Short mmCIF file of C-alpha atoms in Angstrom, two decimals:
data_model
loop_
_atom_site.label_atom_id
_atom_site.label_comp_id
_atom_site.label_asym_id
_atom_site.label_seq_id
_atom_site.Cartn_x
_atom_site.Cartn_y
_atom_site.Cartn_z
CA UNK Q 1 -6.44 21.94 27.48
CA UNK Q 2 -3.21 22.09 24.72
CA UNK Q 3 -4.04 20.52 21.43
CA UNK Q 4 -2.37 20.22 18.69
CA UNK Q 5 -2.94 20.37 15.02
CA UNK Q 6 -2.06 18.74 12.09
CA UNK Q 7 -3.18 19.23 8.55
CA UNK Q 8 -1.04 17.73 5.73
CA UNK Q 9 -1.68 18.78 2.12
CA UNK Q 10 0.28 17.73 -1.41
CA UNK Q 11 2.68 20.46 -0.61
CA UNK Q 12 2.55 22.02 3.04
CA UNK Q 13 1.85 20.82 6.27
CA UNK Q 14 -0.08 23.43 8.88
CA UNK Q 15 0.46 22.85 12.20
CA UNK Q 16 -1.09 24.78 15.01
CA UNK Q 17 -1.39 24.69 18.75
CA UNK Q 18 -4.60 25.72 20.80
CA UNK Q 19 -5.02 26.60 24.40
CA UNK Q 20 -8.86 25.60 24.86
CA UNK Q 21 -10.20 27.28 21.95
CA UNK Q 22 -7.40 29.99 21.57
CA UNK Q 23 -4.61 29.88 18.98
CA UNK Q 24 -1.24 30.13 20.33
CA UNK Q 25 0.97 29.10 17.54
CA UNK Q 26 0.98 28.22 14.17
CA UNK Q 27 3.22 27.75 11.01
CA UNK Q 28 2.86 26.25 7.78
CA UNK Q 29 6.07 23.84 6.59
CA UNK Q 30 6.27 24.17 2.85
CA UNK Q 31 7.69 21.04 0.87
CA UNK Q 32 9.38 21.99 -2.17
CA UNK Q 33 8.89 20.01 -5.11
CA UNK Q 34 12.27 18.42 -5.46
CA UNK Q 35 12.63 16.63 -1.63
CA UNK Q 36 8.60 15.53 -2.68
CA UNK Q 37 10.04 13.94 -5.92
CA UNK Q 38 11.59 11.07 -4.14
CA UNK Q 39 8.46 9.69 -3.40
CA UNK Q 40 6.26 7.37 -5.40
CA UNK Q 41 3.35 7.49 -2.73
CA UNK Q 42 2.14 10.27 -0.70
CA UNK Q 43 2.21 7.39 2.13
CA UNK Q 44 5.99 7.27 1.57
CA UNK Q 45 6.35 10.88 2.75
CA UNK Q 46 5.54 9.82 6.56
CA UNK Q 47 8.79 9.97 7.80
CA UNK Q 48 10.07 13.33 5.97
CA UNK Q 49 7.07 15.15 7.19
CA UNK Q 50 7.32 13.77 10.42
CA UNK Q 51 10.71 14.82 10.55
CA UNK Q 52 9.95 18.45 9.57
CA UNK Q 53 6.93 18.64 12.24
CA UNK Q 54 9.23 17.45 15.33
CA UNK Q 55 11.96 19.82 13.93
CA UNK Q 56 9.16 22.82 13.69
CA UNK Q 57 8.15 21.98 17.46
CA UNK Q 58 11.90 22.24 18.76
CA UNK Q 59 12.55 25.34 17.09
CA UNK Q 60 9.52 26.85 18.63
CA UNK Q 61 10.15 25.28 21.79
CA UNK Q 62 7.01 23.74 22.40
CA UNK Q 63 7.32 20.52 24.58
CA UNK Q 64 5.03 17.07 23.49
CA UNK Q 65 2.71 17.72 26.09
CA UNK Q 66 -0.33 17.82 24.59
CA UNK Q 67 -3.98 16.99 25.98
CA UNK Q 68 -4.94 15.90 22.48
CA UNK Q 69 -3.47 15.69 18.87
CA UNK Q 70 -6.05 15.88 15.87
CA UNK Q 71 -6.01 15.67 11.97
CA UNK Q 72 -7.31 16.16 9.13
CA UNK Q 73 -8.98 12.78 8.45
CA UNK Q 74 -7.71 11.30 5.35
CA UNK Q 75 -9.99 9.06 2.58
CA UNK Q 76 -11.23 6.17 4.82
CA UNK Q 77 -14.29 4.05 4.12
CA UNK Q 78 -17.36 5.71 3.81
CA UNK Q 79 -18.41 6.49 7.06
CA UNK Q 80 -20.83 9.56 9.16
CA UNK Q 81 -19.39 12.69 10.66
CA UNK Q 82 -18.21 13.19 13.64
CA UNK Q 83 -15.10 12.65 15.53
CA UNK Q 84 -13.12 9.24 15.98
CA UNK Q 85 -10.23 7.76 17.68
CA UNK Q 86 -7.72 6.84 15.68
CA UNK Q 87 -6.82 2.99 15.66
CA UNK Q 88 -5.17 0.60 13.84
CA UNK Q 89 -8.29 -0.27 11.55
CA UNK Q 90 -8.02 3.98 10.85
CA UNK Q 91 -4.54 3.94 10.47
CA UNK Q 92 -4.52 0.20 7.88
CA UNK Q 93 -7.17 1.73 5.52
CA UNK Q 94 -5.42 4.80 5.18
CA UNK Q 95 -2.06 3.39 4.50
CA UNK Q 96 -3.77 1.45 1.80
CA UNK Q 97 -6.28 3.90 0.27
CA UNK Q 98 -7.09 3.43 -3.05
CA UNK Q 99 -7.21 7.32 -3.17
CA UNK Q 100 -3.49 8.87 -3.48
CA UNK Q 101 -3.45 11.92 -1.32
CA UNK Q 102 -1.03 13.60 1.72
CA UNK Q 103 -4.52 14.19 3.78
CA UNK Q 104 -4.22 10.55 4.29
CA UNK Q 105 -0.95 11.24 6.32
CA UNK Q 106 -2.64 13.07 9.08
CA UNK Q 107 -4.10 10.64 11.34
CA UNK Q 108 -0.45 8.88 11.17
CA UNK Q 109 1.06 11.54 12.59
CA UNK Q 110 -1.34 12.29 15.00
CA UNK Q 111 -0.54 8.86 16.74
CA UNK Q 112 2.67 9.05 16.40
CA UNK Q 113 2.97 12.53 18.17
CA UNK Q 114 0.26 11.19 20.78
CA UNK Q 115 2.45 7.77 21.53
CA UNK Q 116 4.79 9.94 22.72
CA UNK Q 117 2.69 12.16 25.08
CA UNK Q 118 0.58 9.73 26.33
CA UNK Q 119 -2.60 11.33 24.64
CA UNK Q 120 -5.33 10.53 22.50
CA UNK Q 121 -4.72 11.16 18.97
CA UNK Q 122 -8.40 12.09 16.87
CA UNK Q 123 -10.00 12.82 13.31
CA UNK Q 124 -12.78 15.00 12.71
CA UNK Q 125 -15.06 14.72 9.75
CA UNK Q 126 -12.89 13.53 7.34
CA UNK Q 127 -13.45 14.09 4.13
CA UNK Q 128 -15.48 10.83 2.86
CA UNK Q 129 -18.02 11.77 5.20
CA UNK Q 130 -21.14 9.81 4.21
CA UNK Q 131 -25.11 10.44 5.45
CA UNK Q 132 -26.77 10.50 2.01
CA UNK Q 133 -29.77 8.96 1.57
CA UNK Q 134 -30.11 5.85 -0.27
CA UNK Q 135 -31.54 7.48 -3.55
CA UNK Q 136 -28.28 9.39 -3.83
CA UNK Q 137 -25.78 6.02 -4.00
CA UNK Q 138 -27.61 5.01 -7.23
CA UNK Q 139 -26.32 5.56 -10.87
CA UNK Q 140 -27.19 4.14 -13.88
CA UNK Q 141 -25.17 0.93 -13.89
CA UNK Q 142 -24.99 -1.05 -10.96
CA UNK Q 143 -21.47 -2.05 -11.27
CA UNK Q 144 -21.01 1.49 -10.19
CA UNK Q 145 -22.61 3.61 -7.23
CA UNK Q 146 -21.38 7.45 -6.28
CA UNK Q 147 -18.71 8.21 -4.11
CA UNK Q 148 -18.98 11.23 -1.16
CA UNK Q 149 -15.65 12.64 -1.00
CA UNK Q 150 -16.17 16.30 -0.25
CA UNK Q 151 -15.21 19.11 2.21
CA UNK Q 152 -16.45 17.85 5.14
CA UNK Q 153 -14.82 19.40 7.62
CA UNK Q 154 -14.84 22.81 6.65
CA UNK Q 155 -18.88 22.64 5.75
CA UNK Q 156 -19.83 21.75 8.79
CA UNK Q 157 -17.75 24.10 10.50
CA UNK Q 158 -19.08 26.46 8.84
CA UNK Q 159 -22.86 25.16 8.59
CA UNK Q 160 -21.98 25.48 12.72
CA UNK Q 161 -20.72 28.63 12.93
CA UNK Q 162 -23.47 30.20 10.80
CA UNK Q 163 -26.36 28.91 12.68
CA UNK Q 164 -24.62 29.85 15.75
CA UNK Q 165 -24.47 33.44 14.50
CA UNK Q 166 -28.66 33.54 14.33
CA UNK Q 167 -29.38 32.26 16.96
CA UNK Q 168 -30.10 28.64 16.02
CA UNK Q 169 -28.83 25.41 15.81
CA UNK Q 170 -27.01 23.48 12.61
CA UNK Q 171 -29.33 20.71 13.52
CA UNK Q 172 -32.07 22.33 12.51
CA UNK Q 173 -31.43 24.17 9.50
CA UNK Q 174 -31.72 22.93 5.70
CA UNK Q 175 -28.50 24.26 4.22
CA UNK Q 176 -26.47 24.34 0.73
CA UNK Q 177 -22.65 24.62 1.65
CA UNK Q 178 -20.59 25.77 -1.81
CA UNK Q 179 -16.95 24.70 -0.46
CA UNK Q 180 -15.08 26.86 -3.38
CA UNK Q 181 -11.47 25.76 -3.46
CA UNK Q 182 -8.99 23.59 -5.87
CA UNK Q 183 -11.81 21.50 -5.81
CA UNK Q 184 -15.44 22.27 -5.35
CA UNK Q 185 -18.19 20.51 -3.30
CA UNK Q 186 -21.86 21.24 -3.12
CA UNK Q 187 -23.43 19.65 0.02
CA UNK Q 188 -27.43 19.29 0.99
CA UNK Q 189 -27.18 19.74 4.94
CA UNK Q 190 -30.83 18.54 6.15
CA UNK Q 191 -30.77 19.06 10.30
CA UNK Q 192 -27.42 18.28 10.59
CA UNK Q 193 -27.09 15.52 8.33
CA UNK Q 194 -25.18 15.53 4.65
CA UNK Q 195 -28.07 14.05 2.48
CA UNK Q 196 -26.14 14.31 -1.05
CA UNK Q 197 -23.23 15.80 -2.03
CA UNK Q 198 -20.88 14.93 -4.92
CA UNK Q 199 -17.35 13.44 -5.43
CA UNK Q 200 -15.21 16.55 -4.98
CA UNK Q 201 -11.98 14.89 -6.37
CA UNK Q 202 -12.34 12.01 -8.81
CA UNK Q 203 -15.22 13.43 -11.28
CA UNK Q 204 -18.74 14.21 -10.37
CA UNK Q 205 -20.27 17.71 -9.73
CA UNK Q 206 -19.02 20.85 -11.00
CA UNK Q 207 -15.65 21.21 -12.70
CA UNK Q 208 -12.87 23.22 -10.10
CA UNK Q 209 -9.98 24.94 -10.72
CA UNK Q 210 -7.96 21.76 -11.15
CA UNK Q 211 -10.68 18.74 -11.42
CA UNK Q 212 -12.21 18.12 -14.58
CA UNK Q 213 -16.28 17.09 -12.68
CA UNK Q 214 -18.74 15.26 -14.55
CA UNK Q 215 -18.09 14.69 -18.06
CA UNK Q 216 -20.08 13.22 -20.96
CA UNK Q 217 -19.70 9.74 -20.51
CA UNK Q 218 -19.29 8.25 -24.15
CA UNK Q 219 -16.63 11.03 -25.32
CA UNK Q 220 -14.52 9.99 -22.19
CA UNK Q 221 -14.70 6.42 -23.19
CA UNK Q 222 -13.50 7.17 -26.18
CA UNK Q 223 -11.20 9.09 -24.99
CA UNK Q 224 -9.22 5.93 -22.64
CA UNK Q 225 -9.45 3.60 -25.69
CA UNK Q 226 -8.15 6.22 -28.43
CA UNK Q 227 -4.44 5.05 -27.22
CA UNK Q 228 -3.16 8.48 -27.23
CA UNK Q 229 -3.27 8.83 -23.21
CA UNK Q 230 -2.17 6.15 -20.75
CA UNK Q 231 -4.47 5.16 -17.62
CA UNK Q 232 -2.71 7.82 -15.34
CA UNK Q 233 -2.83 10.41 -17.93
CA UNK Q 234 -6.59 9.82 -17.95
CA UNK Q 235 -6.38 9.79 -14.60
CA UNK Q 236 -4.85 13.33 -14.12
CA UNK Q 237 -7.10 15.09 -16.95
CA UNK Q 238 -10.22 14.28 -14.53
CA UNK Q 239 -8.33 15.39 -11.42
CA UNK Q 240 -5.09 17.61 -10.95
CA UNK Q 241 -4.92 18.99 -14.85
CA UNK Q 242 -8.45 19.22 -15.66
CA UNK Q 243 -11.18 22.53 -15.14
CA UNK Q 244 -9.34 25.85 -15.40
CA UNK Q 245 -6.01 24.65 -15.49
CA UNK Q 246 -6.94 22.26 -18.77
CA UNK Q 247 -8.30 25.47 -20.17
CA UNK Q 248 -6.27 28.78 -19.18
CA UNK Q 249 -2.85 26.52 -17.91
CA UNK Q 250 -3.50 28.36 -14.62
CA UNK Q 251 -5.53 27.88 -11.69
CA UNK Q 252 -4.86 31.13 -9.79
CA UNK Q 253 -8.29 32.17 -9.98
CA UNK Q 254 -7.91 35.78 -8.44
CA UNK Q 255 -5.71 36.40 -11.76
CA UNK Q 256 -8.37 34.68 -14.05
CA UNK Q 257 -11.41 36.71 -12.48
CA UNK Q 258 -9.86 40.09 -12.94
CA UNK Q 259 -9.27 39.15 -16.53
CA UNK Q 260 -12.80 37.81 -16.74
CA UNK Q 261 -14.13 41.34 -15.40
CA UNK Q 262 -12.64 43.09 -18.18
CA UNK Q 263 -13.85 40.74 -20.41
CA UNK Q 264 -10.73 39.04 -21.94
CA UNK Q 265 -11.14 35.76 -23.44
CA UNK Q 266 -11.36 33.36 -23.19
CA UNK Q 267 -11.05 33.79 -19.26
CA UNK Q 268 -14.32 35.19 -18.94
CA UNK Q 269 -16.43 32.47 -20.75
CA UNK Q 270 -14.33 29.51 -19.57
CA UNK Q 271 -14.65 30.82 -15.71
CA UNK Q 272 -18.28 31.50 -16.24
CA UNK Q 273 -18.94 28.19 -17.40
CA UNK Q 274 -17.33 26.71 -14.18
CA UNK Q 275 -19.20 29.31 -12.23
CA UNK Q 276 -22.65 27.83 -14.10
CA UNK Q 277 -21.37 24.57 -13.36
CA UNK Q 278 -21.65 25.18 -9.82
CA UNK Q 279 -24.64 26.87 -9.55
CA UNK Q 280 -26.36 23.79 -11.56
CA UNK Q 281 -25.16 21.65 -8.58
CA UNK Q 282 -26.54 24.34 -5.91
CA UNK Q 283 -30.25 23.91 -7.87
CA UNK Q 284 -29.64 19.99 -7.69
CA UNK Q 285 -29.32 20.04 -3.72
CA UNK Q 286 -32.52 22.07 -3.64
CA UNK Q 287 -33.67 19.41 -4.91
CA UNK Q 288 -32.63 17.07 -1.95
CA UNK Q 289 -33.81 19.43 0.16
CA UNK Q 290 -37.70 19.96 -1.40
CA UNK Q 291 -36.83 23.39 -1.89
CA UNK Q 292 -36.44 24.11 1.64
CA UNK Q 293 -33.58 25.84 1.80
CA UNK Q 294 -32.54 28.47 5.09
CA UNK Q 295 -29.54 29.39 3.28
CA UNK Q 296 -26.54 28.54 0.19
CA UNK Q 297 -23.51 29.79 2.20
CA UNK Q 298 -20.31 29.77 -0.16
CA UNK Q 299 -16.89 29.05 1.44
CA UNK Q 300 -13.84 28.47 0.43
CA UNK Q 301 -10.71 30.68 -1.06
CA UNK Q 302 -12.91 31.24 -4.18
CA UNK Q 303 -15.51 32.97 -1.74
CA UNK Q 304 -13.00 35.83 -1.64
CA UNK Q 305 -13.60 36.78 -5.53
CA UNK Q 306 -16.47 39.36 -5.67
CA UNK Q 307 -16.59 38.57 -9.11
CA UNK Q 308 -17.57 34.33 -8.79
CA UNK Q 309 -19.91 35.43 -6.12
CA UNK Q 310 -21.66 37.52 -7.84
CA UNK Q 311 -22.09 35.38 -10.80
CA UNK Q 312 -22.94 32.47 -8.60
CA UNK Q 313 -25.62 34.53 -6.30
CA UNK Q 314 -27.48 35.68 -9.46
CA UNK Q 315 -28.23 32.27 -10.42
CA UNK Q 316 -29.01 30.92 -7.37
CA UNK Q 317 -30.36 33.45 -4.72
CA UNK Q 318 -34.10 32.91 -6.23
CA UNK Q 319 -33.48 29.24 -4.11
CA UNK Q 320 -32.70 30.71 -0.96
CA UNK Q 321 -30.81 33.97 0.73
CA UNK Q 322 -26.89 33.11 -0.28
CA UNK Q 323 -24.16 33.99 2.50
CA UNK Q 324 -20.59 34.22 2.20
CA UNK Q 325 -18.36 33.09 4.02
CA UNK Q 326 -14.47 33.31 2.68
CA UNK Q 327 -11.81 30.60 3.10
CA UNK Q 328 -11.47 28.11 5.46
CA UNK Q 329 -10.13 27.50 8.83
CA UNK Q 330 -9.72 23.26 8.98
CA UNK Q 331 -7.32 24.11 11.88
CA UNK Q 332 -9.21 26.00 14.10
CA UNK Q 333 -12.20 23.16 13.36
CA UNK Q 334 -10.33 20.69 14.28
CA UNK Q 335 -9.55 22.19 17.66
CA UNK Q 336 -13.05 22.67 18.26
CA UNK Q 337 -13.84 18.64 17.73
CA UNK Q 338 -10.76 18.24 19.86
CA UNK Q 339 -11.88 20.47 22.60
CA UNK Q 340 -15.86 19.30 22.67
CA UNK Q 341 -14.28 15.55 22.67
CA UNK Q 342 -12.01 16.09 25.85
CA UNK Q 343 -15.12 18.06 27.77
CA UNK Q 344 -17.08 15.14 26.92
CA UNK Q 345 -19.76 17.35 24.63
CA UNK Q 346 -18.75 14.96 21.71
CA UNK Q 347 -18.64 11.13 22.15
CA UNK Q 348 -16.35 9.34 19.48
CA UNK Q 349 -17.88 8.08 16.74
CA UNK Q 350 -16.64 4.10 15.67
CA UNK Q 351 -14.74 3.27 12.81
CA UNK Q 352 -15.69 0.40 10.64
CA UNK Q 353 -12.22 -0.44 8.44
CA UNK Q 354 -12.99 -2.20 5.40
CA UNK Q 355 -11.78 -5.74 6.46
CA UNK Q 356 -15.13 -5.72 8.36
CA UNK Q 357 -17.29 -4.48 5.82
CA UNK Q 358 -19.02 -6.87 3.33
CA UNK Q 359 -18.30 -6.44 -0.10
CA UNK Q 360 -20.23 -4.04 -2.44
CA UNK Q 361 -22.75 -5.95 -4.12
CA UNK Q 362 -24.30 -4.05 -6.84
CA UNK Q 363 -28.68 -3.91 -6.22
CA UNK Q 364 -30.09 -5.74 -8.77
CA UNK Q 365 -33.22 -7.84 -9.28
CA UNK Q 366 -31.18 -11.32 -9.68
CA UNK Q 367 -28.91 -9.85 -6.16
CA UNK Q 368 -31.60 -9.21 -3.78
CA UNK Q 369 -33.11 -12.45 -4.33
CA UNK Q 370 -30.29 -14.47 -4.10
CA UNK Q 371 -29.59 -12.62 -0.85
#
């Protein structure tokens, strides 16, 4: 069965084509800064990147023939894991996400590749996968409940793969997942099921490379009414310019951790503090979990830095045995959705687009009863 890949990010797209569940091409199309500069709106970009991926398939001489094209999801409503269909409810809420982001390209351009071969055209766990449990929505003001906008696809994938190398099954197993990356998500996976995790990209959790996580609440208020930053300013210090990058003007971690081990400052303390910053999070899904915990598996490009692991596992390995496992491969998880949906293994999981949800009504005493 020939599927094909597509995985847009804010400056490449990575393209791939499987045979069953072997790779026989791939390529990464880089977007330079100055063609991306035309654009206001990621969403604006559809027909340049389309352009590019047609253009990559000629030159490679691959025909539109395809059994199946999937992508990377994109920030849709709320909604569980699993795979899905992509429709025009899919398609609407993604054109008009509140949440500015190329992922939100990929489903586009999976139906309009799979128009043209006559195809189905899928998502897989996209990234606002959401199975917490109720106590994990709440905050302290009702006007506002937490979002779950995390690496899905790559945790379960991985969550997947792991239990697959013991001998058991992901549904089953209590796991941590640590996605390490330009942001950073720390998931509670309870038999199968993502039971908390935070907001990987617009401020809650650990701060990243690039994302500034949760921050003290009354200094960042004053912060938006000092009128010294505009709303988008604001806006970018919490995600894109804040966490390492606010600190060291970097985010190439690999170059920050081998300053770190010689102790240089202040690369050393200001990594270490993001490093804490995570493991505070893994001890906050042990929590979820009861302190049943079969393993905290850390993932991601940061996974590949012997030094953040090594901070990382000697705060956290009293909670459970910690396994690595380095980088990511979204592509080759997205083939395997692909492939268990067309051998009927996987049945497609149904959309709800926000025209047909009701409208968030926060829980209050005065609320419930007038509902």
């Amino acid at each position: 069965m020939k599927i094909f890949v597509i995985n847009p990010g804010s400056t490449s797209t990575k393209l791939a084509v499987y045979d069953g569940g072997d790779l026989r091409w791939k390529t990464t199309l880089m977007h330079m800064a100055d063609d991306l500069a035309q654009f206001h709106h990621p969403i604006e970009q559809f027909d340049y990147r389309n352009a590019q991926m047609m253009a990559a398939l000629e030159e490679a001489g691959i025909g539109a023939d395809f059994d199946a094209v999937i992508a990377r999801g994109g920030l849709l409503q709320p909604t569980p894991g699993g795979v899905y269909v992509v429709d025009d409810g899919i398609c609407d809420d993604l054109v008009h996400s509140p949440n500015e982001h190329a992922c939100n390209l990929g489903a586009l351009l999976a139906r309009e590749l799979a128009e043209q071969c006559g195809c189905p055209a899928l998502i897989a766990d996209p990234e606002v996968v959401d199975e917490r449990m109720d106590v994990a929505l709440i905050t302290g003001i009702p006007e506002i409940r937490r979002c779950s906008i995390f690496h899905a696809l790559n945790s379960k994938a991985v969550s997947r793969r792991y239990a697959e190398s013991i001998g058991r099954r992901y549904e089953e197993m209590n796991l941590i997942i640590v996605h390490l990356g330009g942001g950073i998500s720390v998931g509670a996976h309870d038999h199968g099921r993502v039971i908390d995790v935070n907001d990987a990209l617009n401020g809650n959790g650990p701060f990243s490379p690039e994302r500034a996580g949760t921050l003290p609440a009354s200094q960042l208020v004053d912060l938006c009414f000092s009128g010294n930053y505009t709303y988008r300013e604001i806006k970018r210090m919490i995600n894109g310019n804040g966490g390492l990058k606010a600190y060291l003007q970097t985010t190439d971690v690999a170059d920050i951790a081998a300053r770190a081990a010689k102790g240089e400052e202040p690369y050393r303390q200001v990594l270490d503090a993001m490093l804490y910053s995570v493991a505070t999070e893994v001890g906050a899904r042990a929590v979820a979990l009861r302190g049943r915990v079969d393993a905290i598996i850390l993932t991601g490009g940061i996974a590949h830095s012997d030094y953040c692991v090594s901070k990382i596992t000697e705060w956290v390995d009293f909670l459970g045995p910690v396994v690595v496992r380095a980088g990511e491969d979204e592509l080759g998880a997205l083939a395997d959705n692909a492939l268990r949906y067309l051998r009927g293994q996987l049945q497609p999981t149904r959309y709800v687009p926000a025209a047909q949800r009701r409208a968030f009504t926060p829980l209050t005493v005065k609320n419930h009863v007038a509902e």
